[in-house]
XYZ file of C-alpha atoms in Angstrom:
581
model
C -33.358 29.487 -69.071
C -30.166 30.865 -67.491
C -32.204 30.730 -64.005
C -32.728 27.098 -64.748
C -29.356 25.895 -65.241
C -27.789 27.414 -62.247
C -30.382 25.975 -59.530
C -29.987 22.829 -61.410
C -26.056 23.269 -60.743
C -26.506 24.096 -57.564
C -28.722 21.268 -56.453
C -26.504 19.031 -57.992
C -23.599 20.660 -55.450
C -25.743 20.427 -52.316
C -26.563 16.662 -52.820
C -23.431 15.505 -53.287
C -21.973 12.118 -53.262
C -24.094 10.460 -50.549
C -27.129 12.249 -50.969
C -28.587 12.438 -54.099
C -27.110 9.139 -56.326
C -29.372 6.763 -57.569
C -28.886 2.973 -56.446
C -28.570 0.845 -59.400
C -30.552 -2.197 -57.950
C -30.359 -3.952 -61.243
C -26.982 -3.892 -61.101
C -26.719 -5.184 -57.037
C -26.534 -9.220 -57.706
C -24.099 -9.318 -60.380
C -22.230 -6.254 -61.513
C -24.210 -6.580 -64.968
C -25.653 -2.891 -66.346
C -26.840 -1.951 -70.083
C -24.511 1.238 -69.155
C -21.997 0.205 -66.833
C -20.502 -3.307 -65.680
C -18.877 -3.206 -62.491
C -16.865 -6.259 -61.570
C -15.544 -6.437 -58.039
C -11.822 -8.472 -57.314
C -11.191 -11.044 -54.429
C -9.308 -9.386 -51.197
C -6.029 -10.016 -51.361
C -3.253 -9.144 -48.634
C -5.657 -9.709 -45.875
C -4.002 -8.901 -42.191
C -5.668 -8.848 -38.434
C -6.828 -5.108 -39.314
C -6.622 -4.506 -43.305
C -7.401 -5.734 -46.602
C -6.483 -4.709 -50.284
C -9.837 -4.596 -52.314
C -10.716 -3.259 -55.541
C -12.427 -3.529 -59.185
C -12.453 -2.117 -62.571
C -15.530 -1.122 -64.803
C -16.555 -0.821 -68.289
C -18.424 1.613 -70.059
C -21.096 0.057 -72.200
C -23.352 3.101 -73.599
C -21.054 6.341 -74.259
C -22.587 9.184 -72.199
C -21.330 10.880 -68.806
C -18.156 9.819 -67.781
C -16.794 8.237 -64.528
C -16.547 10.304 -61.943
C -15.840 8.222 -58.465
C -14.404 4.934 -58.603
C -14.579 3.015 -55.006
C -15.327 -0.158 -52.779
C -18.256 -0.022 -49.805
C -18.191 -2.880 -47.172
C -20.167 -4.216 -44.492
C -20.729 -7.043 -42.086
C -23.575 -7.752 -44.233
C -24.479 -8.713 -47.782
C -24.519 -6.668 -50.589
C -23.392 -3.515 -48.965
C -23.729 -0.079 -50.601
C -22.100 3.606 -50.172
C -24.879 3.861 -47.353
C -22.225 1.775 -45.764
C -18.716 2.333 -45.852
C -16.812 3.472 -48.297
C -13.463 4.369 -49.598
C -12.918 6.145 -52.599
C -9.308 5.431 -54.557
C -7.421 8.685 -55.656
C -6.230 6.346 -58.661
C -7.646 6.498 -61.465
C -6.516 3.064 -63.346
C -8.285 0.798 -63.996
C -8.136 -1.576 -62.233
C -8.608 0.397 -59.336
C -7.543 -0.594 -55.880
C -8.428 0.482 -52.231
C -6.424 -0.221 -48.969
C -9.257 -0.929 -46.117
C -7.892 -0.315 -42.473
C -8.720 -0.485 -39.073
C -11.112 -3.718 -39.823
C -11.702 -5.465 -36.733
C -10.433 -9.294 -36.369
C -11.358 -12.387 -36.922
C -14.366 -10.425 -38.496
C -16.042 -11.735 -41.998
C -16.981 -8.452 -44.190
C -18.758 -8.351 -47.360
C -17.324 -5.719 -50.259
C -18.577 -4.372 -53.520
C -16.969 -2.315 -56.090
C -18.607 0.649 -56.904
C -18.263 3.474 -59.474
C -20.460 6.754 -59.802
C -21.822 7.859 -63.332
C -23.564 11.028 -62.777
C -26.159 10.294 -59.700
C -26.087 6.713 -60.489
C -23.858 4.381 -58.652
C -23.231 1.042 -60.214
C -21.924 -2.252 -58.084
C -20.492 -5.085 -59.042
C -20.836 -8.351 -57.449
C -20.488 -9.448 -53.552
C -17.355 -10.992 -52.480
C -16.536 -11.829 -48.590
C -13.398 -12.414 -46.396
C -12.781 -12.766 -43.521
C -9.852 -10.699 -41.417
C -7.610 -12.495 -39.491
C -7.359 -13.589 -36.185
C -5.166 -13.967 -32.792
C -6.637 -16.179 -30.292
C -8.984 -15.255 -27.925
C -7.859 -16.089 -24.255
C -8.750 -15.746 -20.557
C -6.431 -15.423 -17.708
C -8.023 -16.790 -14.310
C -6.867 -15.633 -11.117
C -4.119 -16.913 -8.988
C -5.839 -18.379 -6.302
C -3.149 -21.708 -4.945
C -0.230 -19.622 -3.516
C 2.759 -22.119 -2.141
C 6.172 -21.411 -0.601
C 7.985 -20.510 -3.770
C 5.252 -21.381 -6.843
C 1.820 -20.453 -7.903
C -1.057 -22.629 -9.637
C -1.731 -20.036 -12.830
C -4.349 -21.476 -15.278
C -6.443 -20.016 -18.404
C -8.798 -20.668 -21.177
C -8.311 -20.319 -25.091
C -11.799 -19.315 -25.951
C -11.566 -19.246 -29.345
C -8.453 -20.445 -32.056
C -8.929 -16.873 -34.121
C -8.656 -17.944 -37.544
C -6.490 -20.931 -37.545
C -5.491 -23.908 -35.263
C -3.830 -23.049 -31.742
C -0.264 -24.783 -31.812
C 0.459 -23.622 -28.151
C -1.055 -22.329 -25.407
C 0.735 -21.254 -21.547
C 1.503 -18.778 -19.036
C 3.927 -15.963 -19.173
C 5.108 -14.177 -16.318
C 7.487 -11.277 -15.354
C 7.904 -8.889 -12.615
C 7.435 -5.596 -14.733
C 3.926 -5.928 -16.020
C 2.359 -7.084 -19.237
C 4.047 -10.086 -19.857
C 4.867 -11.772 -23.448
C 6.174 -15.011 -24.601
C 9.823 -12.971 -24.444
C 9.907 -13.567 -20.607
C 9.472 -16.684 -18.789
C 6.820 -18.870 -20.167
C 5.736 -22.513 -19.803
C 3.725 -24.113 -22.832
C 0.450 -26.526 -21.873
C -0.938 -28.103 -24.734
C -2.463 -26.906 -28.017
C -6.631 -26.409 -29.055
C -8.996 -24.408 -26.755
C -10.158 -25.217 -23.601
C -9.099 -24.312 -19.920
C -5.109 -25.369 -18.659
C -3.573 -24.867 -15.455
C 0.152 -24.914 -14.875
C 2.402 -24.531 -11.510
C 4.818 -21.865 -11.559
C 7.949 -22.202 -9.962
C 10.865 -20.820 -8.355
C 8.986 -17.928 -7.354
C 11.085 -15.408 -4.854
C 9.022 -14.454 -1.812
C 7.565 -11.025 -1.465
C 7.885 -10.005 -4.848
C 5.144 -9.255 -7.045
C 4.478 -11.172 -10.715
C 2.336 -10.366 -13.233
C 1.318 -13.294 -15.455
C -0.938 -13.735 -18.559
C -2.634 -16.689 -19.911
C -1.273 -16.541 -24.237
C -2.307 -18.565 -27.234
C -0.366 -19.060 -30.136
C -1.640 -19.741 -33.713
C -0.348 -18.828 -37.689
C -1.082 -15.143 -37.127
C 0.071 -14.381 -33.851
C -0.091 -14.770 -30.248
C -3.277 -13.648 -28.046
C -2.976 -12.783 -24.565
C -5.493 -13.156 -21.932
C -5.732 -9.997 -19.105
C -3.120 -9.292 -16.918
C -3.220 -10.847 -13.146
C -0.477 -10.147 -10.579
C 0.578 -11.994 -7.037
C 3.107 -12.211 -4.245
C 4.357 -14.972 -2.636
C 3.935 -15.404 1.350
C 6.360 -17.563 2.343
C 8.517 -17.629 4.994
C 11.306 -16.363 3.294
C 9.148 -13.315 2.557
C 7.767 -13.331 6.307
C 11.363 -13.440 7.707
C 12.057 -10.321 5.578
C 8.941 -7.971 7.569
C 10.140 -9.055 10.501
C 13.990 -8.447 10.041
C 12.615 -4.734 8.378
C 10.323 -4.007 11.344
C 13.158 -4.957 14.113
C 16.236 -3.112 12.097
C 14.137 0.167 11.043
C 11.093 0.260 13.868
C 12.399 -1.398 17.588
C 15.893 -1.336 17.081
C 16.312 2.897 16.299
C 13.486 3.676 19.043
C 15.446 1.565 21.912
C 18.796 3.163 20.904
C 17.393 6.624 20.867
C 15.420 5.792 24.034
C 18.011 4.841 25.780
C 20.939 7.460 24.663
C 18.260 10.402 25.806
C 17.747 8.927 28.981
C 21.645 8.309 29.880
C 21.958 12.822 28.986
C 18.254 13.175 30.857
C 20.451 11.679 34.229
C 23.737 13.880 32.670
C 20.808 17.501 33.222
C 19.748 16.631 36.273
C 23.329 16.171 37.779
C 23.839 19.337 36.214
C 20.835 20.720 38.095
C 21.555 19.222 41.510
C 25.398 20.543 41.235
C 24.093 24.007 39.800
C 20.396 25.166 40.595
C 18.897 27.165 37.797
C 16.157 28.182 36.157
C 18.067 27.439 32.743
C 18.973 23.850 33.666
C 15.117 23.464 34.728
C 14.158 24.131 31.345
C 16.708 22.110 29.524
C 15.796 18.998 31.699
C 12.938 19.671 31.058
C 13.620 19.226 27.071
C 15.145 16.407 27.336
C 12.687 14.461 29.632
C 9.746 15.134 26.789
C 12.217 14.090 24.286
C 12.630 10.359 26.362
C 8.997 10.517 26.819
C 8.253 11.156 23.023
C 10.860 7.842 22.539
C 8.872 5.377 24.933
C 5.569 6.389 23.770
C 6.990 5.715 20.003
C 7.770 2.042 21.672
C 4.579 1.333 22.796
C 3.188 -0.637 19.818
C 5.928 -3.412 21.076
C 5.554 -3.563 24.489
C 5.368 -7.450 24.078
C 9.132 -9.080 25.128
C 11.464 -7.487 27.359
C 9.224 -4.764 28.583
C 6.431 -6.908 29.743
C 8.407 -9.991 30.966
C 10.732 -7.789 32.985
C 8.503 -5.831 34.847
C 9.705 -2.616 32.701
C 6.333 -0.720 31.385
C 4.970 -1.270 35.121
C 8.102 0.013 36.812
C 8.768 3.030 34.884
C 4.655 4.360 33.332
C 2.448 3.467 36.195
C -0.034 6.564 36.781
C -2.154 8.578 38.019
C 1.074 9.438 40.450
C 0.661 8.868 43.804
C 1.349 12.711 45.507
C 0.011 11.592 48.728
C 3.342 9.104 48.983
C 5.692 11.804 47.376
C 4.439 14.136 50.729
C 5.219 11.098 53.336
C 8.806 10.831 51.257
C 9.654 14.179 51.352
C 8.620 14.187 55.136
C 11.087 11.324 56.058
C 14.475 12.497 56.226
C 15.978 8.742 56.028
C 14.359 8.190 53.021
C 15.325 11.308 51.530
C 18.974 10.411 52.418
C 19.030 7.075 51.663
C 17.811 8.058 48.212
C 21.047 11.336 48.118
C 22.911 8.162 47.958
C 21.912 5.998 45.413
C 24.109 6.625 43.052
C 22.921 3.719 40.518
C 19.687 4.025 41.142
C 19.452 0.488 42.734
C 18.060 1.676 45.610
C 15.096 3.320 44.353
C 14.083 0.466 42.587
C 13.500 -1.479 45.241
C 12.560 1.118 47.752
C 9.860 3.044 45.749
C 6.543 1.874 44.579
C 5.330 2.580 40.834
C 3.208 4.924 41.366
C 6.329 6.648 42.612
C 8.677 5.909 39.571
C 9.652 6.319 36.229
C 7.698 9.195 33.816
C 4.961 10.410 36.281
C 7.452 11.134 39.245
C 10.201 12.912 37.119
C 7.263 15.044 35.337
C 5.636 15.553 38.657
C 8.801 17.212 39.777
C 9.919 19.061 36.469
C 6.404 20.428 35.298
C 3.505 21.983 36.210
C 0.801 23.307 34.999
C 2.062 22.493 31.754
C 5.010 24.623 32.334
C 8.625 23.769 33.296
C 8.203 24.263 37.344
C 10.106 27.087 38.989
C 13.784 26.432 40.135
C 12.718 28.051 43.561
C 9.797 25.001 43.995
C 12.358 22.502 44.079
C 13.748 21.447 47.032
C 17.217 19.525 47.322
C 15.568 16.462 48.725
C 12.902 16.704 45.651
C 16.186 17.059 43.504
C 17.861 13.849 45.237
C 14.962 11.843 44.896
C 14.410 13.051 41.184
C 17.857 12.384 40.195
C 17.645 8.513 42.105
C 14.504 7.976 40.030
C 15.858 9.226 36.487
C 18.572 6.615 37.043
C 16.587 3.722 37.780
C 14.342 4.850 34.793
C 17.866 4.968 32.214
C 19.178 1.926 33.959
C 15.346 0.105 32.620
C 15.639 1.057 29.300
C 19.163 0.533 29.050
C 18.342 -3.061 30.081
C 15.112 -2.778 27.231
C 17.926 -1.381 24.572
C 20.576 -4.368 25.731
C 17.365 -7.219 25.999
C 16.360 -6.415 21.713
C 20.103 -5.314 20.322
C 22.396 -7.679 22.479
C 26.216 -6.873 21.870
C 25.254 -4.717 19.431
C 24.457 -1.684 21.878
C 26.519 0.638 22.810
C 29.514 -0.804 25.217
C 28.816 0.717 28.126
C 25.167 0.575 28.086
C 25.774 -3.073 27.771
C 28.533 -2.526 30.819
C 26.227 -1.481 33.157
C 23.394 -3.864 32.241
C 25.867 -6.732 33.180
C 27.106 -4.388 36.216
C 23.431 -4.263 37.575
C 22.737 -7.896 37.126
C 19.456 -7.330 35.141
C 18.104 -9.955 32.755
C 18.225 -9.586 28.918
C 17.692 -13.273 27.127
C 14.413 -14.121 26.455
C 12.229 -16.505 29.259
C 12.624 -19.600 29.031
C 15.378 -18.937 26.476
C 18.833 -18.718 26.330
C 18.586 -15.796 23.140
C 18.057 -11.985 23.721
C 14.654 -10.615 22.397
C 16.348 -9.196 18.763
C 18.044 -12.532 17.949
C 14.719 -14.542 19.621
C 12.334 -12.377 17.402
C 14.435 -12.475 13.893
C 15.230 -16.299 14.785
C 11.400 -16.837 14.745
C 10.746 -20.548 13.347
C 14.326 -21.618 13.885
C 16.087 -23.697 16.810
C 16.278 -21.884 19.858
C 13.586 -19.333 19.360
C 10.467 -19.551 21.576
C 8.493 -18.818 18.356
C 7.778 -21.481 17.097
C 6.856 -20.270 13.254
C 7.606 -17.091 11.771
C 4.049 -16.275 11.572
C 3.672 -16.247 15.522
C 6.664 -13.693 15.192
C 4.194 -11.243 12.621
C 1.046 -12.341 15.254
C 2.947 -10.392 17.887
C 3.620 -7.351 15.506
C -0.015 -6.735 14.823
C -0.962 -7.967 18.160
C 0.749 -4.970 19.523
C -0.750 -2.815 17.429
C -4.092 -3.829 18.231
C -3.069 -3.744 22.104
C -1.775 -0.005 22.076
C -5.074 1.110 19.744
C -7.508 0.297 21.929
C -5.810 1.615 25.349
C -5.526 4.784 23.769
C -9.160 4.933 22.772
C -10.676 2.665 25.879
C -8.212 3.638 28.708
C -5.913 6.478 28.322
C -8.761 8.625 26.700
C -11.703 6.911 27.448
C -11.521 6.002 31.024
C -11.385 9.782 31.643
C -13.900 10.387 29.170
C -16.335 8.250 30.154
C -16.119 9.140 33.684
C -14.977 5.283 34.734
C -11.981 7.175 36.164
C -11.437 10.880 35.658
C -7.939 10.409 37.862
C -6.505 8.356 35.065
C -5.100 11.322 33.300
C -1.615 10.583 31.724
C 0.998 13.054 31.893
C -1.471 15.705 33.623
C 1.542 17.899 34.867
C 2.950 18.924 31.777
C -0.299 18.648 29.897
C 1.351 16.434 27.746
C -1.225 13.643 27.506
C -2.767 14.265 23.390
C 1.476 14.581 22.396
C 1.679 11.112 24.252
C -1.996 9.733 22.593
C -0.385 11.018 19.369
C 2.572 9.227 19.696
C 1.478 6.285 20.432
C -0.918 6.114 17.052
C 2.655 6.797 16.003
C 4.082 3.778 16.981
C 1.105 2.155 14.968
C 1.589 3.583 11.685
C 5.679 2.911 11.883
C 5.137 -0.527 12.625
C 2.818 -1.162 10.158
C 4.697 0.740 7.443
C 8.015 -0.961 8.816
C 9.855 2.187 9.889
C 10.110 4.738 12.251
C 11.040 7.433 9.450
C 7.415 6.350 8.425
C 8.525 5.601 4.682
C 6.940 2.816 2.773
C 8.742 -0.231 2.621
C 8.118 -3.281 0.188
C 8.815 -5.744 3.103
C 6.567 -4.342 5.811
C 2.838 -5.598 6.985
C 1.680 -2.776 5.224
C 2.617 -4.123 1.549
C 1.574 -7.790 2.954
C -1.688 -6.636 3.895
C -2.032 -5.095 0.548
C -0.868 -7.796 -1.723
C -3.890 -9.739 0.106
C -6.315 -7.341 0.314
C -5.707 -3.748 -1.374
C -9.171 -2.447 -0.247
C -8.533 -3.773 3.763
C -5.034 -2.130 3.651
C -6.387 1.749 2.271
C -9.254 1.073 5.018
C -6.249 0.733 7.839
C -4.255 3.738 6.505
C -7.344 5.757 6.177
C -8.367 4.423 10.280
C -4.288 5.078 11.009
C -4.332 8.770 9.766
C -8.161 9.364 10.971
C -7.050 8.664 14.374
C -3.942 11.262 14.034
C -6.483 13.827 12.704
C -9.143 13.136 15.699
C -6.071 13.184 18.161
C -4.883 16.541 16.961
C -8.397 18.332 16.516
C -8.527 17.335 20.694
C -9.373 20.125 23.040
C -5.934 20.856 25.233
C -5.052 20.259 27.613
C -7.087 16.976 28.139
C -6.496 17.159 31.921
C -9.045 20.257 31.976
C -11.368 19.021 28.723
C -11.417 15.507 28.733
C -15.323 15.334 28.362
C -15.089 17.168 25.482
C -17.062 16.132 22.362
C -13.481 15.701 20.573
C -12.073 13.505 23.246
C -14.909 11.086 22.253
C -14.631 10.963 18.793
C -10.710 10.415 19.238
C -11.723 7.405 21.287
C -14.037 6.089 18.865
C -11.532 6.573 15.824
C -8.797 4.610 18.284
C -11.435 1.324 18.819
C -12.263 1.630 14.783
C -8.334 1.547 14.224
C -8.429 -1.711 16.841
C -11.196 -3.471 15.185
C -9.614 -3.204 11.681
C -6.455 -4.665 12.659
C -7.980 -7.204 14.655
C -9.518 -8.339 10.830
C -5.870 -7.626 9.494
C -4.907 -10.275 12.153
C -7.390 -12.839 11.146
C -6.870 -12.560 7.061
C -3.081 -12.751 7.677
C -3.236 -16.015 9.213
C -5.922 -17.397 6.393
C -2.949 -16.595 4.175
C -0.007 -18.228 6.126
């Protein structure tokens, strides 16, 4: 007998609460029991989320008393502890349970319960219903004007009570509420649209569509959008000259004025120590101009400049026939301006590819011995028509605003620095674009000529300056061959790329560059040019060197592929600008 009782305790333990009870289905309808009557009380408190339920019960027939006193609910009728439950740790009668984290504008169904040994008993079915916000839709921003926005949404659904207003919020933070700007449209459901204005150009809003009714407010999702206007437009381009053309023109032009200062100093005082630090300098004016050429549109073209002073493959035959003519030679010992070479001396003669001709070879600074005085005269004669070109390029963007006496000998010279068929320099021409006076006519023509040089200096790299050679077109068109230079130079010039597009040569990220235009447009476009932008840098550096010696090399091709991939994306950042403008 002893036996008996204990498995009959211990079954009793292992079924529990859920496991073992007995339903009382007579009791199910209407609480009413011969043993127990359960009655169950209306909700009360009811929020978005929560509801205070409960019941009491009487004992009819003395027996087993109470042991778990409770309320189960559903989303359906007659619910039991199959369902959920929640048992109160108060035992009064009557008995109440808080219910939480009940979903909105959701109708549940709730019994009272109590447990008498395995038997539960219910009392009757009562419903309510939670309450709830609006629900509400946000549609995109898709009329952008100069200094507003069409925003619009959609009040799905009133929750559980009328919708007394309905609008857009906006802010410039993210997730928006009725505490920031708003403007009201209407009351009810259906779909609104409202103009937003006095909008500031190039900054980004978020907005949400909201609802209002007697619980609350409900907020559609969160949408964001910059304004493209010219005020914004203005902005890139005053970012891009201050930070981009304006610090690689003064540096250009300050390293070629001490590049002339080295070679005096090497003329006057022939050593192998001031070969080397000419040497220095003349890659650090070459690292400068191939940083400019992503803007070779202006002063540089119209003058003649990029012709005059990085013409190539350099002619050696003509050097010889120089060298040979002792007039020449002389006549060039005295041009102490560097006038005379100018207008004596053809490209091919000039600029980068005759200075490194002299200074390098074989990738090395060239021997003090191999350098005549007549290959000194004429190197020195050249270096100052070069510094008197981009002093006129630096004087042409910046105006007054250079440095006195680069501006000095400009004017001394007689060399032209407004704008063709203009009476503005380039600078004030390109950040006047749209205004009186400027040969742009809009703005946006000013930003066409910013990617447009881009796109220009992208696809010489890959098509001429690497591919020409690699291809076998023209195996002679090898850029800087002497000092072996020519993947530094390729680099550089991707360089240029990725400063103008970020909007600074320190290559930072700027909020009023192309770079955050494009991507306020088109995110995905934008990561797809600075993926191409730093591919390109990757494929340039994994080159074989020197590319005079391997420029069939597998690597050389896939460099010039990456270049033409780079060209062809921001020929499509060209095109979606312009949809925008």
């Amino acid at each position: 007998m002893k036996k008996l009782w204990m498995l009959l305790v211990a079954s009793l333990i292992i079924c529990g609460f859920s496991g073992c009870q007995k339903q009382n289905d007579d009791n199910n309808e209407n609480g009413s029991s011969s043993e127990v009557k359960v009655t169950t009380y209306d909700p009360q408190n009811i929020t978005e989320t929560s509801a205070v339920c409960g019941g009491d019960a009487i004992v009819l027939q003395q027996g087993l008393a109470l042991s778990k006193l409770g309320v189960c609910w559903s989303i359906s009728e007659n619910p039991t502890i199959e369902d959920s439950y929640l048992v109160t740790e108060e035992w009064n009668e009557p008995f109440v349970c808080n219910l939480r984290e009940l979903q909105p504008n959701t109708t549940y169904h709730i019994r009272a319960f109590v447990l008498r040994g395995l038997i539960v008993y219910y009392g009757e079915d009562k419903s309510f219903t939670t309450l709830g916000l609006p629900v509400v839709k946000t549609f995109d921003v898709d009329e952008v004007f100069q200094t507003s926005v069409i925003c619009g949404g959609e009040v799905i659904s009133e929750g559980t009570d009328y919708v007394n207003e309905r609008g857009i919020c906006w802010n410039t933070l993210g997730n928006p509420t009725i505490n920031d700007e708003h403007i009201d449209s209407g009351s009810g459901v259906g779909s609104y649209n409202i103009e937003v204005t006095g909008l500031s150009g190039g900054v980004t809003y978020y907005a949400r569509a909201y609802a209002i009714n007697s619980v609350g407010v409900g907020y559609g999702e969160e949408v964001s959008f910059k304004i493209i206007n010219s005020e914004y437009l203005s902005s890139i381009v005053n970012q891009f000259f201050n930070y981009t053309i304006s610090p690689t023109y003064i540096n250009l032009a300050e390293q070629t004025q001490l590049l002339v200062d080295r070679l005096v100093e090497l003329k006057d005082n022939p050593m192998q120590s001031k070969v080397d630090e000419a040497a220095v300098v003349f890659l650090e004016v070459h690292r400068w101009w191939e940083l400019s050429e992503a803007f070779l549109y202006g002063a540089a073209t119209d003058f003649g400049i990029v012709s005059q002073i990085d013409t190539w493959p350099f002619d050696e035959n003509a050097f010889n026939s120089l060298m040979s003519s002792p007039n020449m030679v002389s006549i060039l010992e005295n041009d102490e301006d560097g006038t005379i070479a100018g207008d004596l001396l053809s490209n091919t003669l000039l600029g980068f590819q005759g200075l490194e001709f002299v200074l390098f070879q074989n990738g090395q600074p060239r021997s003090v011995g191999d350098i005549s005085g007549d290959m000194m005269s004429y190197m020195l004669a050249i270096a100052r028509n070069l510094r008197n070109r981009c002093f006129q390029l630096e004087v042409s963007w910046l105006g007054s605003t250079a440095p006195s006496f680069h501006c000095a000998l400009v004017e001394y010279l007689g060399l032209n620095t407004t704008v063709v068929g203009g009476q503005l320099n380039y600078g004030d021409n390109f950040l006047e674009a749209g205004s009186a006076g400027s040969t742009y006519l809009t703005i946006d023509d000013a930003l066409v000529d910013l990617i447009d040089g881009c796109v220009v200096i992208a696809d010489e790299v890959g098509t001429s300056k690497i591919g020409k050679c690699h291809t076998g077109e023209d195996v002679s068109y090898v850029e800087s061959p002497y000092s072996q230079r020519s993947i530094v130079n390729f680099y550089n010039n991707i360089l240029s790329v990725k400063y103008s597009y970020l909007g600074s040569i320190q290559g930072q990220i700027d909020n009023r560059s192309l770079h955050k235009l494009v991507n306020s447009v088109d995110a995905s476009l934008d990561l797809e040019i600075m993926n191409a932008i730093e591919d390109v840098l990757n494929s340039i550096n994994n080159m074989r060197a020197p590319f005079a010696i391997y420029y069939a090399d597998s690597s050389a091709g896939e460099a010039m592929e990456a270049c033409q991939h780079l060209s062809s994306v921001l020929v499509r950042v060209k095109s979606l600008v312009l949809s925008k403008l």
